Tab-separated table of C-alpha atoms in Angstrom:
chain	number	residue	atom	x	y	z
A	1	MET	CA	19.623	-103.454	43.083
A	2	ALA	CA	20.711	-99.841	42.870
A	3	SER	CA	17.621	-97.624	41.553
A	4	VAL	CA	18.833	-95.025	38.451
A	5	THR	CA	18.287	-91.367	39.312
A	6	ALA	CA	17.264	-89.577	35.763
A	7	LYS	CA	18.903	-86.477	34.852
A	8	GLN	CA	17.659	-83.259	34.738
A	9	LEU	CA	17.253	-82.024	30.942
A	10	CYS	CA	18.887	-78.345	30.703
A	11	ILE	CA	16.489	-75.722	29.625
A	12	LYS	CA	18.169	-74.193	26.777
A	13	CYS	CA	19.426	-77.413	24.766
A	14	ASP	CA	17.368	-80.541	26.189
A	15	LYS	CA	20.629	-82.617	26.902
A	16	GLY	CA	20.720	-84.508	29.819
A	17	GLY	CA	23.420	-82.455	31.255
A	18	GLY	CA	21.707	-80.515	33.579
A	19	VAL	CA	24.198	-79.939	36.491
A	20	ALA	CA	22.960	-76.373	38.240
A	21	THR	CA	20.024	-74.559	38.586
A	22	CYS	CA	19.040	-71.178	38.765
A	23	GLY	CA	17.716	-69.644	42.282
A	24	GLY	CA	15.517	-67.130	40.435
A	25	CYS	CA	13.733	-69.044	37.789
A	26	GLN	CA	14.208	-72.452	38.964
A	27	GLN	CA	15.454	-73.742	35.776
A	28	TRP	CA	18.045	-76.513	34.989
A	29	PHE	CA	21.112	-75.484	32.579
A	30	CYS	CA	24.086	-77.521	31.498
A	31	VAL	CA	27.492	-75.612	32.085
A	32	LYS	CA	27.612	-73.737	28.854
A	33	HIS	CA	24.123	-72.296	29.066
A	34	PHE	CA	24.370	-71.929	32.861
A	35	ASN	CA	27.415	-69.383	32.157
A	36	GLU	CA	25.051	-67.882	29.273
A	37	HIS	CA	22.502	-67.370	31.573
A	38	ARG	CA	24.471	-65.563	33.902
A	39	GLN	CA	25.917	-63.175	31.453
A	40	GLU	CA	22.173	-62.327	30.548
A	41	LEU	CA	21.485	-61.371	34.254
A	42	ALA	CA	24.927	-59.282	34.071
A	43	ILE	CA	24.079	-57.504	30.897
A	44	GLY	CA	20.489	-56.890	32.848
A	45	MET	CA	22.042	-55.654	35.850
A	46	ASP	CA	24.056	-53.195	33.613
A	47	ASN	CA	21.320	-52.023	31.752
A	48	LEU	CA	19.174	-51.293	34.915
A	49	GLY	CA	22.491	-49.637	36.180
A	50	GLU	CA	22.192	-47.447	33.273
A	51	GLU	CA	18.706	-46.365	33.517
A	52	HIS	CA	19.191	-45.540	37.152
A	53	ASP	CA	22.020	-43.204	36.434
A	54	LEU	CA	20.090	-41.312	33.899
A	55	LEU	CA	16.716	-40.967	36.281
A	56	GLN	CA	19.170	-39.654	38.520
A	57	ARG	CA	20.661	-37.204	36.253
A	58	ASP	CA	17.372	-36.288	35.167
A	59	LEU	CA	15.520	-35.749	38.793
A	60	THR	CA	19.173	-33.459	39.772
A	61	GLN	CA	18.615	-31.051	36.709
A	62	GLY	CA	14.690	-31.011	37.187
A	63	ASN	CA	14.015	-31.109	33.406
A	64	ALA	CA	10.778	-32.914	33.810
A	65	MET	CA	9.495	-30.283	36.266
A	66	HIS	CA	10.842	-27.707	33.998
A	67	ASP	CA	9.099	-28.691	31.697
A	68	LEU	CA	5.513	-28.925	33.556
A	69	VAL	CA	6.031	-25.593	35.104
A	70	SER	CA	6.567	-24.030	31.509
A	71	TYR	CA	3.362	-25.604	30.584
A	72	VAL	CA	1.546	-23.906	33.368
A	73	ASN	CA	3.466	-20.749	32.906
A	74	ASP	CA	1.707	-20.848	29.295
A	75	TRP	CA	-1.360	-21.501	30.331
A	76	GLU	CA	-1.353	-18.790	32.876
A	77	GLN	CA	-0.541	-16.367	30.232
A	78	LYS	CA	-2.869	-17.421	27.712
A	79	SER	CA	-5.749	-17.971	30.268
A	80	THR	CA	-4.994	-14.002	31.472
A	81	THR	CA	-5.270	-12.642	28.029
A	82	LYS	CA	-8.707	-14.146	26.971
A	83	ILE	CA	-9.916	-12.968	30.668
A	84	GLN	CA	-8.540	-9.094	29.666
A	85	ALA	CA	-10.476	-9.691	26.376
A	86	VAL	CA	-13.652	-10.879	28.044
A	87	ALA	CA	-13.444	-7.871	30.874
A	88	GLU	CA	-12.848	-5.405	28.270
A	89	GLN	CA	-15.740	-6.277	25.879
A	90	ALA	CA	-18.038	-6.364	29.240
A	91	ARG	CA	-17.079	-3.035	29.990
A	92	ILE	CA	-17.671	-1.641	26.360
A	93	ASP	CA	-21.260	-3.445	26.443
A	94	ILE	CA	-22.384	-1.844	29.521
A	95	GLN	CA	-21.143	1.279	29.122
A	96	LYS	CA	-23.091	1.312	25.886
A	97	TYR	CA	-26.312	-0.297	27.741
A	98	LEU	CA	-25.774	2.737	30.329
A	99	ASP	CA	-25.995	5.315	27.931
A	100	HIS	CA	-29.136	4.155	26.282
A	101	LYS	CA	-30.616	3.616	29.397
A	102	LYS	CA	-30.010	7.038	30.289
A	103	GLN	CA	-31.071	8.509	26.869
A	104	GLN	CA	-34.549	7.201	27.584
A	105	LEU	CA	-34.549	8.384	31.167
A	106	LYS	CA	-33.860	11.428	30.029
A	107	THR	CA	-36.903	10.924	27.472
A	108	SER	CA	-38.946	10.436	30.211
A	109	LEU	CA	-38.080	13.575	31.937
A	110	ASN	CA	-38.383	15.550	29.463
A	111	GLN	CA	-42.052	14.138	28.673
A	112	VAL	CA	-42.616	15.347	32.495
A	113	ALA	CA	-40.616	18.806	31.688
A	114	ASN	CA	-43.104	19.620	28.836
A	115	GLU	CA	-46.154	18.351	30.495
A	116	LEU	CA	-45.084	20.761	33.648
A	117	LYS	CA	-44.649	23.673	31.771
A	118	SER	CA	-47.763	23.292	29.629
A	119	SER	CA	-49.893	23.002	32.882
A	120	ARG	CA	-48.187	26.280	34.510
A	121	GLN	CA	-49.017	27.855	31.192
A	122	SER	CA	-52.674	27.223	31.451
A	123	ASP	CA	-52.994	27.022	34.724
A	124	ASP	CA	-55.077	23.756	34.720
A	125	TYR	CA	-53.067	21.557	36.975
A	126	THR	CA	-54.472	19.562	40.343
A	127	GLU	CA	-53.813	17.636	43.225
A	128	ILE	CA	-54.004	14.478	40.901
A	129	ASP	CA	-51.565	16.055	38.220
A	130	LEU	CA	-48.952	16.713	41.299
A	131	LYS	CA	-48.735	13.176	42.255
A	132	LYS	CA	-48.788	11.849	39.049
A	133	TRP	CA	-45.614	14.031	38.014
A	134	MET	CA	-43.813	13.622	41.696
A	135	GLU	CA	-44.280	10.074	41.429
A	136	GLN	CA	-42.738	9.666	37.735
A	137	VAL	CA	-39.561	12.008	38.854
A	138	LYS	CA	-39.282	9.444	41.876
A	139	GLN	CA	-39.298	6.383	39.781
A	140	ILE	CA	-37.367	7.775	36.874
A	141	ARG	CA	-34.577	8.466	39.813
A	142	GLU	CA	-34.651	5.022	41.349
A	143	MET	CA	-33.864	3.808	37.705
A	144	LEU	CA	-31.252	5.877	37.171
A	145	GLU	CA	-29.828	5.111	40.665
A	146	ASN	CA	-31.007	1.388	40.534
A	147	PRO	CA	-29.984	-0.076	37.044
A	148	SER	CA	-31.945	-3.151	38.018
A	149	THR	CA	-31.699	-4.964	34.510
A	150	ILE	CA	-27.982	-5.108	34.915
A	151	ARG	CA	-26.652	-7.939	36.435
A	152	ILE	CA	-22.807	-9.541	36.608
A	153	ILE	CA	-22.812	-12.998	36.514
A	154	ASP	CA	-19.657	-15.001	38.264
A	155	SER	CA	-19.712	-18.568	36.242
A	156	ASN	CA	-19.047	-21.360	38.550
A	157	ASP	CA	-18.762	-23.750	36.058
A	158	VAL	CA	-16.532	-27.063	36.906
A	159	GLN	CA	-16.260	-28.207	33.417
A	160	SER	CA	-14.687	-24.335	32.304
A	161	ILE	CA	-10.972	-23.615	34.025
A	162	ILE	CA	-11.659	-20.267	33.675
A	163	HIS	CA	-14.311	-18.834	35.353
A	164	LEU	CA	-15.550	-15.715	32.805
A	165	ILE	CA	-17.183	-12.802	34.302
A	166	GLN	CA	-20.564	-12.343	32.057
A	167	ASP	CA	-22.575	-9.537	31.783
A	168	HIS	CA	-26.286	-9.984	31.458
A	169	MET	CA	-28.335	-7.127	30.104
A	170	SER	CA	-31.768	-6.596	28.918
A	171	ASP	CA	-32.464	-6.059	25.102
A	172	GLY	CA	-33.156	-2.200	25.949
A	173	VAL	CA	-36.453	-2.994	26.442
A	174	PRO	CA	-37.355	-1.164	30.102
A	175	SER	CA	-37.956	-3.499	32.975
A	176	SER	CA	-41.828	-4.871	33.306
A	177	HIS	CA	-43.591	-3.918	36.839
A	178	ILE	CA	-47.163	-5.048	37.996
A	179	CYS	CA	-49.658	-2.371	39.106
A	180	GLN	CA	-50.495	-2.328	42.478
A	181	LYS	CA	-54.116	-0.616	41.748
A	182	CYS	CA	-55.033	-2.328	38.258
A	183	GLY	CA	-52.988	-5.356	38.423
A	184	ARG	CA	-51.612	-4.538	34.591
A	185	LYS	CA	-48.174	-4.816	33.215
A	186	PHE	CA	-46.241	-1.544	32.766
A	187	SER	CA	-43.375	0.123	31.821
A	188	ILE	CA	-41.457	2.073	34.839
A	189	VAL	CA	-39.744	4.765	31.999
A	190	ASP	CA	-43.001	5.325	30.511
A	191	ASN	CA	-45.320	5.267	33.366
A	192	CYS	CA	-47.086	8.759	32.573
A	193	GLY	CA	-50.430	8.302	34.044
A	194	GLY	CA	-53.731	7.984	31.737
A	195	ASP	CA	-53.407	4.103	32.052
A	196	CYS	CA	-54.747	3.260	35.264
A	197	ILE	CA	-58.476	2.516	36.695
A	198	HIS	CA	-60.448	5.117	37.341
A	199	GLY	CA	-59.799	7.189	40.556
A	200	GLY	CA	-63.520	8.828	40.734
A	201	THR	CA	-67.236	7.341	41.054
A	202	TRP	CA	-69.816	6.309	38.639
A	203	HIS	CA	-72.523	8.744	38.304
A	204	ALA	CA	-75.507	7.231	37.274
A	205	ARG	CA	-77.942	9.769	38.607
A	206	TYR	CA	-78.432	13.670	38.192
A	207	GLU	CA	-77.934	14.009	41.634
A	208	ASP	CA	-74.546	12.644	41.744
A	209	CYS	CA	-73.201	15.058	39.209
A	210	SER	CA	-72.006	18.949	39.424
A	211	TYR	CA	-73.743	21.137	37.323
A	212	LEU	CA	-71.101	23.397	36.673
A	213	LYS	CA	-68.131	20.595	36.543
A	214	CYS	CA	-69.516	17.761	34.659
A	215	GLY	CA	-71.532	19.978	32.466
A	216	PHE	CA	-68.470	22.000	31.337
A	217	ASN	CA	-66.318	18.802	30.786
A	218	LEU	CA	-69.593	16.489	29.250
A	219	GLY	CA	-70.098	19.247	27.118
A	220	ILE	CA	-73.278	19.887	24.377
A	221	LYS	CA	-73.153	16.864	22.617
A	222	ALA	CA	-73.035	14.223	26.146
A	223	SER	CA	-75.088	16.156	28.064
A	224	ILE	CA	-75.050	16.245	31.698
A	225	GLY	CA	-78.164	13.865	31.589
A	226	LYS	CA	-75.361	11.001	30.452
A	227	GLN	CA	-74.077	8.565	32.926
A	228	HIS	CA	-70.226	8.948	33.146
A	229	TRP	CA	-67.049	8.818	35.417
A	230	SER	CA	-66.499	11.599	37.731
A	231	CYS	CA	-62.755	11.575	37.117
A	232	CYS	CA	-62.308	11.440	33.186
A	233	TYR	CA	-66.166	12.006	32.393
A	234	SER	CA	-65.976	8.596	30.295
A	235	LEU	CA	-69.665	7.344	29.061
A	236	GLU	CA	-68.418	3.611	29.327
A	237	ARG	CA	-69.319	2.266	32.438
A	238	GLU	CA	-67.042	-1.050	32.158
A	239	SER	CA	-64.110	0.922	31.078
A	240	ASN	CA	-60.537	0.132	33.185
A	241	ARG	CA	-58.661	2.631	31.838
A	242	CYS	CA	-59.162	5.909	32.879
A	243	SER	CA	-57.443	8.547	30.656
A	244	LYS	CA	-57.093	10.960	33.844
A	245	SER	CA	-55.378	8.422	36.128
A	246	GLY	CA	-52.147	8.992	38.172
A	247	PRO	CA	-48.757	6.568	37.517
A	248	HIS	CA	-49.038	3.237	38.050
A	249	ILE	CA	-47.969	1.899	41.462
A	250	VAL	CA	-45.457	-0.533	41.552
A	251	VAL	CA	-46.551	-3.937	43.745
A	252	GLN	CA	-43.733	-6.057	42.551
A	253	HIS	CA	-40.413	-6.441	39.932
A	254	GLU	CA	-40.602	-9.155	37.165
A	255	ASN	CA	-37.226	-9.702	35.765
């Protein structure tokens, strides 16, 4: 007895008239729906062709690339404006700082000049005074030629598109140094002496003294019998500041 072959159902109408299968979707269709399926594919092909033509036109005219270039040009202009504004403000701030620092140095130099004038008139200066004034003049010149409290910082922050240059300055307080002799901090523009350790010896016995020199400087009230420092004639043995000391000597610089 011959076997009966089951008919394929159409994917669209579920009827048993499936006579053709699509090589793409592998579905069975009746004659009517197979033709409709082919028409749908033809419409899809037409739409794809239109999209291709539009893309070809845009590539030829370069509209997309032009928009990107315009964006970069706009970014460049805005960034340049920002950089110029920051640079101008940095110039103004640095000039103000330099003017302020220059005025401080003038004040310190005038103080030295007044001491020189006074000492010339009284003719009472010694080698210690000359050394002190020479050191002060030297340090003032160093501050003038090397304003160490100014640093230009080139920011390399990867989060920032624009690497802005910033000026880093102190708040007008003179830079701090450490003295080689006494170990104390001091301001280089106010380093006029009289604040460092004793440069003389402690006179504990009568034989240590010079009658004329010690007696004259100690005066009647203290009398030559009092123990004292030979440099400033202070009667305080434990004192670590001498009013006659020279300027501090720089051993290192602190930011």
